[in-house]
Amino acid sequence: MAKVLVVTSGKGGVGKTTTTAALGAALAQRGDKVVVVDFDVGLRNLDLIMGAERRVVFDLINVVQGVAKLPQALIKDKRLENLWLLPASQTRDKDALTEEGVGKVIDELRARFDWVICDSPAGIERGASMAMRFADEAVIVTNPEVSSVRDSDRIIGMLDSKTVRAEKGERVEKHILITRYDPSRAARGEMLTIEDILEILATPLLGIIPESQDVLRASNVGTPVTLSNTEGAPARAYTDAARRLCGETVAMQVPVERKGLMDRLLRRRAA
Amino acid sequence: MSMGLLRLLRGNKASAPVARERLQILLAHERGLRGQPDLLGVLREEILAVVSRHVALDPTKVIVRLERGDEVSTLEVDIEVPNDIERKRVAVG
């Protein structure tokens, strides 16, 4: 049974694309057949994060408009056998995403893959609403910061009213993924706590991804963070989140402050 | 100079140079797109148009692969042509 999963947030820059790539790779590593779909028409970036930017021939809008067939537009990952990318268009405008066209593409993807992961653009406009429209499940990427939590709440409202499932009286299964979590700032009480966020959003937690240089390094080289430094804290947190998506029970790891030599030196200098 | 030294100290593991190179290749291509049509896109369209004048193309049997590089890019067009049309032609090893 294929699952359509939307990675969304409302706010920009919180880590949707990083999360899409990381979860997609982690699920593919488990043996599932996965496609990651970029819905950010006009400002695509998932191709860059996946390291496939030089191989884009056709895109989602070409398929929606019938210019290309789906198999022609799918780009196979060079590292994982069962991971694929459907890129967004860089030039055409968002209005080209018709509900009927997107629905047909999603149906075709459902027939071919176990997971269809839709990377939503920021905002609440057409691209974002199309990305979530056919979703069975949603990962709401949230930073421990007031504006991000507020936007997540707005997106949760849309997931509960503007999706095909919601209109049929069914529900989209929602998960909060907290990213860019900084344990040292949390310890100093400078950040919203996990408990605060979950209480405000009243939605279950999928995982906590610590702020880490691994994420920047992974994007620099165009590799999902779950594949670039598999022993790193973000990779492990994303892999655990992927296992939870598959229904496994995995104990939640709350990132703790690392007191390395460099951290101490930097702290002293900053103080 | 100082960049090289920094990289040496880090054991040559800096990822930023990789990022810079990837962006330079990508942006050179994308900036070109704003002014003029994409050469590889034009080639792809015209090759397919020429072939489809002679053969009824099944769009699912046409595979186009692209690899954009710094110095050269490759466009690979893989077209499955039914044998009844090709019968008279000499097979190319």
PDB file of C-alpha atoms in Angstrom, chain A residues 41-42 61 65 89-98 126:
ATOM      1  CA  VAL A  41       7.709  25.344  -8.781  1.00  0.00           C
ATOM      2  CA  GLY A  42       9.942  28.211  -9.879  1.00  0.00           C
ATOM      3  CA  ILE A  61       4.909  20.336 -14.745  1.00  0.00           C
ATOM      4  CA  GLN A  65       0.819  18.991 -18.849  1.00  0.00           C
ATOM      5  CA  SER A  89      10.185  23.137 -12.908  1.00  0.00           C
ATOM      6  CA  GLN A  90      12.525  26.089 -12.582  1.00  0.00           C
ATOM      7  CA  THR A  91      10.836  28.342 -15.108  1.00  0.00           C
ATOM      8  CA  ARG A  92       7.094  27.840 -15.350  1.00  0.00           C
ATOM      9  CA  ASP A  93       4.653  29.384 -12.925  1.00  0.00           C
ATOM     10  CA  LYS A  94       2.718  27.754 -10.127  1.00  0.00           C
ATOM     11  CA  ASP A  95      -0.670  28.010 -11.843  1.00  0.00           C
ATOM     12  CA  ALA A  96       0.449  25.192 -14.117  1.00  0.00           C
ATOM     13  CA  LEU A  97      -0.161  22.837 -11.182  1.00  0.00           C
ATOM     14  CA  THR A  98      -3.797  21.940 -11.744  1.00  0.00           C
ATOM     15  CA  ARG A 126      -1.017  26.983  -4.592  1.00  0.00           C
TER      16      ARG A 126
END
